[in-house]
Coordinates of C-alpha atoms in Angstrom, one line a residue:
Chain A
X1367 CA 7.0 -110.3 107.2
X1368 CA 8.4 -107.6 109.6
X1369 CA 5.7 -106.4 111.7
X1370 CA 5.6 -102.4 111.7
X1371 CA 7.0 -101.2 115.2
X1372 CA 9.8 -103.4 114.1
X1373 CA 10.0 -102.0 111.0
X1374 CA 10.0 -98.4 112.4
X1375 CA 12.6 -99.2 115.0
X1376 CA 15.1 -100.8 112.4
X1377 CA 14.4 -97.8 110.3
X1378 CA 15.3 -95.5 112.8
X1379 CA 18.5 -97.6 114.5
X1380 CA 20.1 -98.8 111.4
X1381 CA 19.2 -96.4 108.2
X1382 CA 18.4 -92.8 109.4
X1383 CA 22.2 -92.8 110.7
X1384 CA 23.2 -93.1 107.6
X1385 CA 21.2 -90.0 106.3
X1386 CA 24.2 -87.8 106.3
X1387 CA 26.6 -90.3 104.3
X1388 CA 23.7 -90.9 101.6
X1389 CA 22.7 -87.0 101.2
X1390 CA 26.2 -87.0 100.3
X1391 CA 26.6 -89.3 98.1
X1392 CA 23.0 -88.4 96.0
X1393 CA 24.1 -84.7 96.0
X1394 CA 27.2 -85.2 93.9
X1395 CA 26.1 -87.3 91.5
X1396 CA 22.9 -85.6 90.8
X1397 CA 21.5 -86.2 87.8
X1398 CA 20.4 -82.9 86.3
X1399 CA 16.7 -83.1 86.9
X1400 CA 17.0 -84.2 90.1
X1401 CA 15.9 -83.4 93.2
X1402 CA 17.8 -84.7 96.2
X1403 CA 14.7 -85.0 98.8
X1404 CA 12.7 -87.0 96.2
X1405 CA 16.0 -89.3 95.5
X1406 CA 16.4 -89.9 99.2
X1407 CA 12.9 -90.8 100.0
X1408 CA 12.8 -93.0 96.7
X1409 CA 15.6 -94.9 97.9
X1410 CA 14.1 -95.3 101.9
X1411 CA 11.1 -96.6 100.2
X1412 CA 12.6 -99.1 98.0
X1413 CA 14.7 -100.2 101.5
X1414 CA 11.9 -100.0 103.5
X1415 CA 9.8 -102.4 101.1
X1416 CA 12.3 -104.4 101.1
X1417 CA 13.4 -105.2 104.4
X1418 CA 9.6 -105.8 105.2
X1419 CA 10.4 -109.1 104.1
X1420 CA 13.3 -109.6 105.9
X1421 CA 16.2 -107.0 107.7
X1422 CA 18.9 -106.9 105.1
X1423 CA 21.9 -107.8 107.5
X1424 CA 24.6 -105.1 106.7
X1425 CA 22.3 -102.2 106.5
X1426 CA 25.0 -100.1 105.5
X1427 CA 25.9 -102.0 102.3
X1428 CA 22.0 -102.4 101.2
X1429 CA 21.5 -99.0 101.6
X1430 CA 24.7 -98.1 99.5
X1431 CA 23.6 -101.0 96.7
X1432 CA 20.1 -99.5 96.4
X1433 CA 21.3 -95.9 96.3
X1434 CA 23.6 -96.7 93.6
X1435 CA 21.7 -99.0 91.6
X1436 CA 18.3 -96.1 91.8
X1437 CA 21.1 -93.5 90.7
X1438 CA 22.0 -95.8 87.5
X1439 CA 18.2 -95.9 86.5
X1440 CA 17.7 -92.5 86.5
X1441 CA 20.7 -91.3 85.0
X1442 CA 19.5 -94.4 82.3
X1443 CA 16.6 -92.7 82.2
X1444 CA 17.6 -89.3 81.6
X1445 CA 20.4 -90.7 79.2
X1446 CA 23.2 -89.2 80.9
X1447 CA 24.9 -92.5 80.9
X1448 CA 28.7 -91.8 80.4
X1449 CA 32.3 -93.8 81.5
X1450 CA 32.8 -91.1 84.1
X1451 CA 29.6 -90.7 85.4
X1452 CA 28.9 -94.9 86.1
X1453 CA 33.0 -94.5 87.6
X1454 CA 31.5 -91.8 89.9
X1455 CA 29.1 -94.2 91.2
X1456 CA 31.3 -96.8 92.1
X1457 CA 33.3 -95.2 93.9
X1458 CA 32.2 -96.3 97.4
X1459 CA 34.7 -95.9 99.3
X1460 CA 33.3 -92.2 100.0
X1461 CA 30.0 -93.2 101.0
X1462 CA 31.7 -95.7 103.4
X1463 CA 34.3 -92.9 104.7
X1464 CA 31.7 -90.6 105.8
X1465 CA 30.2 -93.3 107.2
X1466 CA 33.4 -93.8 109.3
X1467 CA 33.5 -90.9 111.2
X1468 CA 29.4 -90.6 111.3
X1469 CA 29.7 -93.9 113.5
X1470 CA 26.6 -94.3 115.8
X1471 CA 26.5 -91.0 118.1
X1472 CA 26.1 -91.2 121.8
X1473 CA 23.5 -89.4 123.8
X1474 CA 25.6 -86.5 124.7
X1475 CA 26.4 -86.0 120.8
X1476 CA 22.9 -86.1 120.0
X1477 CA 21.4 -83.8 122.4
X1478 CA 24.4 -81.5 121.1
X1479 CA 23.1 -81.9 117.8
X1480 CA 19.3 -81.4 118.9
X1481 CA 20.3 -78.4 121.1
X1482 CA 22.1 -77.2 117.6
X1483 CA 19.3 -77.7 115.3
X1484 CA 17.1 -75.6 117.8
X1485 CA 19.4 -72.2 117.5
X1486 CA 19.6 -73.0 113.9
X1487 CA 15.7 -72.3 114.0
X1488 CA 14.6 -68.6 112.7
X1489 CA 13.6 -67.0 116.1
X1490 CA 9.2 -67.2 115.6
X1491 CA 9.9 -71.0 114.6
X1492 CA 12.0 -71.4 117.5
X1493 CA 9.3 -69.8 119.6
X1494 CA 6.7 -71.7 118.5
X1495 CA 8.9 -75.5 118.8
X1496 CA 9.6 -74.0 122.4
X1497 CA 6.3 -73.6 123.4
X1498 CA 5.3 -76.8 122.5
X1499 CA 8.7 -78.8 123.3
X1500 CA 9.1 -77.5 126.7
X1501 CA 6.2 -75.9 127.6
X1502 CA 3.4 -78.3 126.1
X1503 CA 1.1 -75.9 124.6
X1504 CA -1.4 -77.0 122.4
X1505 CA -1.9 -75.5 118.9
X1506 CA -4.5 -73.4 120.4
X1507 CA -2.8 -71.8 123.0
X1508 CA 0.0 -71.2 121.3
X1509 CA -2.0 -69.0 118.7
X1510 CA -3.4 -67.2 121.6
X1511 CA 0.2 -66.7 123.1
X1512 CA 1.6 -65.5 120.0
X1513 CA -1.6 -63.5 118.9
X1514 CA -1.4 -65.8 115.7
X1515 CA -3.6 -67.9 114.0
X1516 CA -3.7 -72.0 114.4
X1517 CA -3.0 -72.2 110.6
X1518 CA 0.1 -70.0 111.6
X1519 CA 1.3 -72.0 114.5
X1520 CA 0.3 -75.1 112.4
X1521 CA 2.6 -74.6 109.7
X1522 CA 5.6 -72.9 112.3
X1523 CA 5.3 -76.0 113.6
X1524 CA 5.6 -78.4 110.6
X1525 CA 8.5 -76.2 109.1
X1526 CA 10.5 -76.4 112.5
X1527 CA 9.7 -80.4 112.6
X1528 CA 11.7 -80.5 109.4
X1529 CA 14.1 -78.3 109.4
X1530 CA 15.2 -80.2 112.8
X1531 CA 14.9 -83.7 110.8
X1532 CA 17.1 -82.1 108.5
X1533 CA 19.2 -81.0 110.7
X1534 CA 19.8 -83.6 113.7
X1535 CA 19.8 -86.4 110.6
X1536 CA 22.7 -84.7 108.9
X1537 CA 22.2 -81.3 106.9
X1538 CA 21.9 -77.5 106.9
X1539 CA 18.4 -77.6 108.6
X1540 CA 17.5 -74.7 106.2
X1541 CA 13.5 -74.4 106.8
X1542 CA 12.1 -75.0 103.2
X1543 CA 8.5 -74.8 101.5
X1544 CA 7.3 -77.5 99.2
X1545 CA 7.3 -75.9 95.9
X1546 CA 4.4 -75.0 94.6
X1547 CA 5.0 -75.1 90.9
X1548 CA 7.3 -77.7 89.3
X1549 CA 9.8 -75.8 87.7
X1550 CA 11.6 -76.4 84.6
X1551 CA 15.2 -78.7 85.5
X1552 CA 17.8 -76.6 85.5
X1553 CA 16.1 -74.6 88.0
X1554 CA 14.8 -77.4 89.9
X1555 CA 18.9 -78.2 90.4
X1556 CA 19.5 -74.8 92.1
X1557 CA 16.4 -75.6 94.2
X1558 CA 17.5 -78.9 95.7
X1559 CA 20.8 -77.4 96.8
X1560 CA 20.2 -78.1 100.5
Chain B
X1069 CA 2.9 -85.5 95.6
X1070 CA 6.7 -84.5 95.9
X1071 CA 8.6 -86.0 98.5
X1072 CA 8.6 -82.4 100.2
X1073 CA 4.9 -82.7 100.1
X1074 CA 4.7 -85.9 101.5
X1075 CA 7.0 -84.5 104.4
X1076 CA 4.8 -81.4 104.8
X1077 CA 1.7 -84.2 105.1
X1078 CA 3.6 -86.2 107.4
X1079 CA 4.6 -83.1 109.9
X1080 CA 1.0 -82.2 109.7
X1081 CA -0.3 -85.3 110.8
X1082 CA 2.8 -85.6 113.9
X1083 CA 1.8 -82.2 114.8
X1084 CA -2.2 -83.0 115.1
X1085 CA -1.7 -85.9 117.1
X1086 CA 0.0 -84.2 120.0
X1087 CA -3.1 -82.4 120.6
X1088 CA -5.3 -83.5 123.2
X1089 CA -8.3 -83.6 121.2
X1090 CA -7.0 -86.7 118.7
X1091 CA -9.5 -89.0 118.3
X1092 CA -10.0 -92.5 117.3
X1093 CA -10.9 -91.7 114.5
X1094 CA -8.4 -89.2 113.6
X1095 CA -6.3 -92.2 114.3
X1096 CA -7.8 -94.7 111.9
X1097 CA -7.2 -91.7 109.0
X1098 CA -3.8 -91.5 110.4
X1099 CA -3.4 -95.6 109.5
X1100 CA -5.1 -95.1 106.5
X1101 CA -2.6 -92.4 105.5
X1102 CA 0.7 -94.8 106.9
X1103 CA -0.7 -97.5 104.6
X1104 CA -1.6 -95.8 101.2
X1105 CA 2.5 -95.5 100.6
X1106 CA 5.7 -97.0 102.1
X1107 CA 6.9 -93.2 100.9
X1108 CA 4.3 -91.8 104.4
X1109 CA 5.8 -94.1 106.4
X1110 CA 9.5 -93.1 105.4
X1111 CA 8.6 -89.7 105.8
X1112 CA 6.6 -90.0 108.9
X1113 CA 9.0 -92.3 110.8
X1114 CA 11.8 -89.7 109.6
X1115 CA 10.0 -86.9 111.3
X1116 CA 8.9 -88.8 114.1
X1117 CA 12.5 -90.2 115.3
X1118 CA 14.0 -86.9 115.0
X1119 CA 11.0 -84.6 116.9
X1120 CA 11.6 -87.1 119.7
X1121 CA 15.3 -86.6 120.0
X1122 CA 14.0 -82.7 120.5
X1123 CA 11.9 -83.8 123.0
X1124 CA 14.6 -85.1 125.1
X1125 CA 16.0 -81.5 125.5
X1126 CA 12.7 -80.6 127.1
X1127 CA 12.3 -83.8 129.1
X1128 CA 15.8 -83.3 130.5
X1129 CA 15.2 -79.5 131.2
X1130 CA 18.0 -79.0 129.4
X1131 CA 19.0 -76.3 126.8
X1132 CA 19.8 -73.5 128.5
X1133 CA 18.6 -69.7 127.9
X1134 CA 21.0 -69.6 125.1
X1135 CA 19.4 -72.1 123.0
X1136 CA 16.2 -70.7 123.5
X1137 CA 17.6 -67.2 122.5
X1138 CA 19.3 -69.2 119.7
X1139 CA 23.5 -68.1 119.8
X1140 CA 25.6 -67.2 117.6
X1141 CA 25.2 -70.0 114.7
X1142 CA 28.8 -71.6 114.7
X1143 CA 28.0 -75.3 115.4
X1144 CA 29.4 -77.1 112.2
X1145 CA 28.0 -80.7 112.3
X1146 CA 31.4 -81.8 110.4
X1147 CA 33.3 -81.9 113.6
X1148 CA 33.9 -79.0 115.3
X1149 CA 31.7 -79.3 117.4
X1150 CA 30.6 -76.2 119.8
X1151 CA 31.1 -77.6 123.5
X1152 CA 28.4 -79.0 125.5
X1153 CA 26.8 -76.0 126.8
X1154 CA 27.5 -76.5 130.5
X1155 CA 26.0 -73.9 131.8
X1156 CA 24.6 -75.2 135.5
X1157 CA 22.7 -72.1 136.5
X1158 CA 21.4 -70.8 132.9
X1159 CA 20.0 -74.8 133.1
X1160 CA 18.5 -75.0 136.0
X1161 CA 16.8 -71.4 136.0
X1162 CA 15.4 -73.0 132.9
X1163 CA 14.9 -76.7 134.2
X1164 CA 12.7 -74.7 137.2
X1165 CA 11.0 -72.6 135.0
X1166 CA 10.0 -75.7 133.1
X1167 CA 9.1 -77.8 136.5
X1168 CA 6.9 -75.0 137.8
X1169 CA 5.0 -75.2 134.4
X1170 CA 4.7 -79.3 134.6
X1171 CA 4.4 -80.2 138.7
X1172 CA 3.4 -83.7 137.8
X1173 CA 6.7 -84.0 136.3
X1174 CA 9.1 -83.1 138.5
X1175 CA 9.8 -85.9 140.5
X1176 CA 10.8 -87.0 136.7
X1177 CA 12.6 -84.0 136.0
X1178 CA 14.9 -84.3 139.3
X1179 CA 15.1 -88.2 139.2
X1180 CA 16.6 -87.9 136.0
X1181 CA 18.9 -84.9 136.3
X1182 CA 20.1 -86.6 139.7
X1183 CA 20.5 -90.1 138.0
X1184 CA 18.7 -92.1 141.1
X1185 CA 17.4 -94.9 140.7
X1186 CA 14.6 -93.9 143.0
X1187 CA 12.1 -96.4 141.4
X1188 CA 13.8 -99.3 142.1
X1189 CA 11.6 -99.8 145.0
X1190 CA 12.8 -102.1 148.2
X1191 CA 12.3 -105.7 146.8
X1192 CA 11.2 -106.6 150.5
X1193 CA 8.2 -104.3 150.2
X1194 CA 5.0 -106.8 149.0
X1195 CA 2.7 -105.4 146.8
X1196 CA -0.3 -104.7 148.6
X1197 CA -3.8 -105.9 146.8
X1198 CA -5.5 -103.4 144.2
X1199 CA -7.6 -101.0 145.9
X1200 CA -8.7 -98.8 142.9
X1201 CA -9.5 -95.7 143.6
X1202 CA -13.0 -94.2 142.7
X1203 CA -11.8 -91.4 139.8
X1204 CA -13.4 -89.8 137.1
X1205 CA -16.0 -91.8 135.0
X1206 CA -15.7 -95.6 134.4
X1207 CA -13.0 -96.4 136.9
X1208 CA -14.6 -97.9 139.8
X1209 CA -14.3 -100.9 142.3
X1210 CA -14.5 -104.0 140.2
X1211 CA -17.9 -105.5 140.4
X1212 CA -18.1 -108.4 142.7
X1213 CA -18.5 -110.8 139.4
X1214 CA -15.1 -110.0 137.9
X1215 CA -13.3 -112.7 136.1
X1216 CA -10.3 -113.4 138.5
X1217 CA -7.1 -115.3 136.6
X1218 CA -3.7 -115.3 138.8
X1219 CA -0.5 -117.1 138.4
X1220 CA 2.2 -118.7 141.0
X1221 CA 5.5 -118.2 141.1
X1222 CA 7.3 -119.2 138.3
X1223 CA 4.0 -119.5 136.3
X1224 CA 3.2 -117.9 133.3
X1225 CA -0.5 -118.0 131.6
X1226 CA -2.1 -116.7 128.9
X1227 CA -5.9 -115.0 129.0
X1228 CA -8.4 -114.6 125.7
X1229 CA -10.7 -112.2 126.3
X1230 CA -14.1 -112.3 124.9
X1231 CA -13.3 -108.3 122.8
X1232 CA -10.5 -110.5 120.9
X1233 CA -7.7 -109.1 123.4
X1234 CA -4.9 -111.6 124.8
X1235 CA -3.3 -110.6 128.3
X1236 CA -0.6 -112.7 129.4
X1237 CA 0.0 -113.2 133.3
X1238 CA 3.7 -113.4 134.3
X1239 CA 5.0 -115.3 137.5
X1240 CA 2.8 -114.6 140.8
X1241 CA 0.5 -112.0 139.0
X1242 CA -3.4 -111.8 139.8
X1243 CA -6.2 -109.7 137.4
X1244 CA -9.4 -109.3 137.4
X1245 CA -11.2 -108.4 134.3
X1246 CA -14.6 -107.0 133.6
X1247 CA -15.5 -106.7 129.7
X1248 CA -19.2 -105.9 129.1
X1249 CA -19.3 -102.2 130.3
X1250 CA -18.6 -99.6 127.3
X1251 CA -15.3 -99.3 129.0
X1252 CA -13.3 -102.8 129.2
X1253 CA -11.5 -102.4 132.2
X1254 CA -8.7 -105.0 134.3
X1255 CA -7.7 -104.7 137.4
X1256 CA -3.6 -105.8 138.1
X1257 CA -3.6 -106.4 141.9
X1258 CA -0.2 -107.9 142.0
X1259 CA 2.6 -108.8 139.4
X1260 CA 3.0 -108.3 136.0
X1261 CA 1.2 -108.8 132.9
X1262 CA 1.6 -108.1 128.9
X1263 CA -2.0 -106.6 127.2
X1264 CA -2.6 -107.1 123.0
X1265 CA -5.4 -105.3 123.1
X1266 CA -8.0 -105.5 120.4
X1267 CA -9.0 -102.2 118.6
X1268 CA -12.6 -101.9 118.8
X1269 CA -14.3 -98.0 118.0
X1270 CA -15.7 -96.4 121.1
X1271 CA -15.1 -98.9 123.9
X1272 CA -11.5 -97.8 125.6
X1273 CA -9.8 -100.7 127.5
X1274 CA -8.5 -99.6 130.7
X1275 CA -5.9 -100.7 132.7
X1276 CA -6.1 -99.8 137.0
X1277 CA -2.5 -100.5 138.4
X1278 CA -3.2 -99.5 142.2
X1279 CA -4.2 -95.6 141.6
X1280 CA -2.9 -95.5 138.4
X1281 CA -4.4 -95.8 135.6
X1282 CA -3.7 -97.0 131.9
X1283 CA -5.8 -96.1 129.0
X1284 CA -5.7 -97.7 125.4
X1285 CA -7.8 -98.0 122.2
X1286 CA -5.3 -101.2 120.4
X1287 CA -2.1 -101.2 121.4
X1288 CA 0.4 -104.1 123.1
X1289 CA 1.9 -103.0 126.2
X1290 CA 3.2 -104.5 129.7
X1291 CA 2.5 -103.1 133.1
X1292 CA 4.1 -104.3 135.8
X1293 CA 3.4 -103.6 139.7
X1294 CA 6.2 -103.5 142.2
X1295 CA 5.4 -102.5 145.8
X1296 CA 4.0 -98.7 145.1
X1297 CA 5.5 -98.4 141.5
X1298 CA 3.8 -99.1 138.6
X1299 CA 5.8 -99.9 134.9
X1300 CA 4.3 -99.3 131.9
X1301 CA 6.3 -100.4 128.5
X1302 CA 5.5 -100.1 125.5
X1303 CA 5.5 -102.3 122.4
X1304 CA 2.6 -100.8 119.8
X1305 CA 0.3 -98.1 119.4
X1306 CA -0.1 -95.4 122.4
X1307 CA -0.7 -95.4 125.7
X1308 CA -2.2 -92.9 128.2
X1309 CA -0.9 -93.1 131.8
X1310 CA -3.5 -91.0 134.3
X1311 CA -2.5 -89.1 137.3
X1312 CA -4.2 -90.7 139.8
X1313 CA -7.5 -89.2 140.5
X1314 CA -7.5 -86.6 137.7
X1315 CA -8.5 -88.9 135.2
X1316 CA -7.3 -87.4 131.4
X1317 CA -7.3 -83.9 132.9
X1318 CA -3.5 -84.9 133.6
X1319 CA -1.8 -87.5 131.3
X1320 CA 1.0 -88.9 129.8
X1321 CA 0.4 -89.9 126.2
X1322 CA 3.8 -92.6 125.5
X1323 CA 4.5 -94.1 122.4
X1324 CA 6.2 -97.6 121.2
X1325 CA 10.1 -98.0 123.1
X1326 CA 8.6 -95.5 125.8
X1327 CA 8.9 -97.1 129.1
X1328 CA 6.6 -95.1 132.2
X1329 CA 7.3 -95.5 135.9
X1330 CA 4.8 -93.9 138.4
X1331 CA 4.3 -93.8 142.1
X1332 CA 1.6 -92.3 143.0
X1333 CA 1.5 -88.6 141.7
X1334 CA 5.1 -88.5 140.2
X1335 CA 5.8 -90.1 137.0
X1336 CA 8.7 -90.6 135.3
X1337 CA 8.9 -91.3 131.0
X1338 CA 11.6 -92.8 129.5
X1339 CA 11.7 -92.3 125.6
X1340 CA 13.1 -94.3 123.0
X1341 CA 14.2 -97.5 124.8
X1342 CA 13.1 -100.0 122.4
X1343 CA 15.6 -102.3 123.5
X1344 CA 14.5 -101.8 127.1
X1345 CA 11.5 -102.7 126.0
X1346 CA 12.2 -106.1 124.8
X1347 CA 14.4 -106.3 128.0
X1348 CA 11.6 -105.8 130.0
X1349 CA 9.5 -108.3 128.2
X1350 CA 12.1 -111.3 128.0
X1351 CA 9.6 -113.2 130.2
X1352 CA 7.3 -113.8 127.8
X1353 CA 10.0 -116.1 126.7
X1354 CA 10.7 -117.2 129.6
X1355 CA 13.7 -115.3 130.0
X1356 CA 14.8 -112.9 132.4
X1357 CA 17.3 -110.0 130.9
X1358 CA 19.6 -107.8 132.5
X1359 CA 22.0 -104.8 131.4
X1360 CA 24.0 -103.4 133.6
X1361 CA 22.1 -104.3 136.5
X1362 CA 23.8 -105.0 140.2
X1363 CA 23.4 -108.2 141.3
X1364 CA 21.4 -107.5 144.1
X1365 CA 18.4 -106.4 141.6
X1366 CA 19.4 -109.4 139.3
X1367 CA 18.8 -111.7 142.2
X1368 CA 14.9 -109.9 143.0
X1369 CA 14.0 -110.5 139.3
X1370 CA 15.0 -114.3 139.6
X1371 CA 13.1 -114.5 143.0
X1372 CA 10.0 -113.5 141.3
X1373 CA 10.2 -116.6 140.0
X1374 CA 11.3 -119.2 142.1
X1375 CA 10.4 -120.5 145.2
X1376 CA 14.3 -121.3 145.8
X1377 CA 15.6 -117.9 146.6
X1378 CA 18.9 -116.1 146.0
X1379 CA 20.2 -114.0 149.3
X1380 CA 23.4 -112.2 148.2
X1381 CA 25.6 -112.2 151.8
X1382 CA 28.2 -109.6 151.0
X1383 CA 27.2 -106.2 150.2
X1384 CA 30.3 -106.4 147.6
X1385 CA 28.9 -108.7 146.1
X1386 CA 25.6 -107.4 146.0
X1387 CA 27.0 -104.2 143.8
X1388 CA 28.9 -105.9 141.3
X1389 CA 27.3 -105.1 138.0
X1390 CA 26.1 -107.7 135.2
X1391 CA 24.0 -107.8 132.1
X1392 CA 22.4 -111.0 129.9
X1393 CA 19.9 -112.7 129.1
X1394 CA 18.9 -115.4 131.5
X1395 CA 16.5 -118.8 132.0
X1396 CA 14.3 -117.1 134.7
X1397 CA 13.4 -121.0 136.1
X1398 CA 17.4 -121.9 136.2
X1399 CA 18.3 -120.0 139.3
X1400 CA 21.2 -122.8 139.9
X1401 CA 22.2 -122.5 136.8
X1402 CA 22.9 -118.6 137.5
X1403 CA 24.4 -119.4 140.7
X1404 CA 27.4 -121.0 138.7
X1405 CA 27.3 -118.7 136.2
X1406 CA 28.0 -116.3 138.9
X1407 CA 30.8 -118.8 140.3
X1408 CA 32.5 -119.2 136.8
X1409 CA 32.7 -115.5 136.0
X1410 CA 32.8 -113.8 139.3
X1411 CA 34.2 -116.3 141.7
X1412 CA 31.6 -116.1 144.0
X1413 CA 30.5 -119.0 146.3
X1414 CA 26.8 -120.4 146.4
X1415 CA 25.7 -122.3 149.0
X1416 CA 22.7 -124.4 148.6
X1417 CA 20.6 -124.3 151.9
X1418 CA 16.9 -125.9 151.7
X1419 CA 15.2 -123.3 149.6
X1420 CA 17.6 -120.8 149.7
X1421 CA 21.0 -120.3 147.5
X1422 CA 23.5 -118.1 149.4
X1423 CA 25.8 -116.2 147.2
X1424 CA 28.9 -114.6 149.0
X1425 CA 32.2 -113.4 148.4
X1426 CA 34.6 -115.7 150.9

């Protein structure tokens, strides 16, 4: 058994590189009642559970067999099984591509990309991510700064922290809400657009 | 829950914890919550890897004004990349707006913008014995019936402690330990040693380095003392690193992979360095490894642990850079390493191997 720094540190080294390849990858073959944020965590948990019992040596490939093989079940699922739909699948040389030029980024290029996810922020998120990045406010202090409340702050907060994952890892770093109210699928389709 | 909940749940939970007021037992609900679904710990390492990388900006002092302001949104992650906003005086107005705000950080700030590798201390300096200051609460002098364990050179020993904690003494280290307060406390007075501390509810374990001091509820880290410099590394859970003499008035929370060095008032963090973690804990195997370290600092690593000693004669020599991952008892043996893939001489002398150029 992997212990769970270990774990974590794998997880972070070898698989969240790989974030923008595999949002890829889900988001054109998505089935039509699917959500791509619920597909992508799926698929780190079943790596994750797996590689607790021992690091799969080419992350890359495991990644790309578990993604694909999770994408047949639910398309099996959902009957949507066709000829073109299984060829779209297979063909990995895309996922592999993207992975290509994605190669591990240096320091410089990630700084670049955290510096970009940070104007990317709407301007009272960005505030509030700067008053605690750079100038270590607390919650409460920065509700007394901005004359807001700590829910406010609170929830500022957890957007930017996402909307930076989102970004830095490989996407539009959109800030999004949860939603509320499971819509009906063909809806939920437009929603998942990141 | 949706995944987006989980995600919302998870950002929560990062957020919380950077407040001063977390708890212990905030932190047990926080394990609780980790362990209820592989799908929190996907979506809480997720977060957590990429709010760090944010943190560096703010470590660094970098982003400029702009950033802050937020420009005009043309980065395109595809490729075209905007250029590295070198901006030198929009960065440092905001690098010294930052240091005024954070004045235990700025030897940090500067040591880092100025690439100095300020706290590599003089090898030749000996690391005096603890004299721990008198701070806030349970720090004090140890009592005169402390537990002392030390090592010799070359030595390594391992210490059970009667809370269930292991601490492991690397070459010519000395500790003194003093468990049946409500605070378990250890005093390094010279070396280097490697902590598993047990988690037990209300009784912090404390670590006094010198002036500094180390605080931890169940975590594994190393701390290492060299001359006025103190290391702290570490491997699990979190670790607070005082300022010395404000107790947790002024403090330095780091995580797993963070790596602290402080002298005196001025600390310095380094995040995310997992692998200089396990670097810096080689010796647990008996190894010593090196990346991209001169020669000259290689050769003060292997003298903590060996009698023989290396003296590098040329100052060439000294700078020539080198990495791997060594026998820390096998000083000959790196003595011909050094012959075979530099061409350098070594000359055995009584306890001494001389290493030179010609």
């Amino acid at each position: 058994m992997i212990d769970e720094a270990e774990l974590n540190r794998w997880f972070c080294r070898e698989v969240l590189p790989l974030e923008r390849a595999l949002t890829h990858y889900i988001r054109r073959r998505l089935p039509a009642d699917g959500d791509l944020v619920d597909i992508r965590q799926e698929i780190y948990v079943r790596v994750l559970t797996a590689a607790r019992d021992g690091l799969p040596n080419s992350p890359q490939a495991y990644v790309y067999t578990v993604a694909r093989n999770h994408l047949i079940n639910l398309a099996r699922r959902a009957r949507l099984v066709s000829v073109e739909y299984l060829a779209e699948l297979d063909s990995a040389p895309t996922f592999l591509d993207l992975l290509e030029t994605d190669r591990h980024l240096d320091t410089r290029d990630e700084l670049r990309r955290a510096m970009a996810a940070l104007e990317h922020l709407p301007p009272r998120c960005r505030e509030v991510v700067r008053l605690r990045k750079v100038e270590g406010c607390t919650t409460k202090e920065a509700a007394a700064r901005m004359g807001v409340g700590i829910d406010t702050i609170e929830k500022q907060l957890t957007n930017g922290m996402r909307a930076i994952a989102d970004f830095m890892l490989g996407g539009s770093g959109k800030v999004r809400r949860p939603a509320r109210n499971l819509k009906a699928p063909a809806s939920r389709t437009a929603e998942s657009e990141q | 829950m949706s995944a987006r909940e989980i995600e919302v749940a998870a950002a929560r939970w990062l957020v919380r914890r950077e407040e001063p007021s977390w708890s212990a037992r905030e932190e047990a609900a926080l394990k609780d919550w980790m362990d209820a679904a592989m799908a929190h710990k996907a979506a809480f390492w997720r977060l957590e890897h990429a709010w760090r990388q944010a943190d560096r900006i703010a470590a660094l002092g970098l982003g400029s004004s702009d950033t802050w302001q937020g420009a005009a949104p043309a980065d395109d992650v595809e490729g075209n990349v905007v250029p590295f906003p070198v901006e030198r005086r929009s960065w440092m107005r905001t690098a010294s707006d930052w240091l005024r705000r954070r004045p235990a950080s700025i030897a940090a700030a500067l040591a880092l913008v100025f690439l100095t590798t300020w706290f590599l201390v003089n090898q030749a300096e000996r690391s005096r014995p603890a004299d721990p200051e008198v701070a806030a609460t349970a720090s004090a002098d140890p009592p005169a019936n402390a537990a002392v364990v030390a090592t010799q050179v070359g030595r390594r020993k391992i210490v059970s402690l009667s809370d269930g904690s292991r601490i492991e003494l690397n070459t010519a280290t000395r500790i003194r330990t003093s468990m049946n307060g409500p605070v378990r406390q250890v005093w390094l007075d010279q070396g280097e040693a490697y902590f598993d501390v047990q988690h037990i509810d209300g009784r912090e374990f404390v670590v006094h380095a010198g002036p500094q001091t180390i605080t931890v509820l169940g975590t594994k880290f190393s701390v290492l003392r060299d001359g006025d410099t103190v290391r702290v590394s570490v491997v699990q859970g979190r670790v607070r690193v005082d300022e010395p003499g404000r107790g947790a008035l002024r403090s330095t929370i780091i995580l797993p992979g963070d790596i602290i060095v402080a002298r005196e008032r001025a600390t310095l963090v380094r995040e995310g360095q997992p692998d200089q973690v396990s670097r810096d804990l080689a010796w647990r195997e008996g190894m010593i490894s090196f990346r991209q370290s001169t020669l000259g600092e290689a050769a003060a690593q292997f003298n903590r642990y060996n009698d023989r000693k290396l003296e590098i004669a040329d100052a060439d020599a000294a700078a020539i850079r080198l990495g791997g991952t060594f026998r820390a008892s096998d000083v000959e043996a790196f003595a011909r390493l050094l012959h075979d893939a530099y061409g350098l001489k070594f000359a055995i002398e009584g306890d001494r191997i001389i290493i030179s150029n010609r």
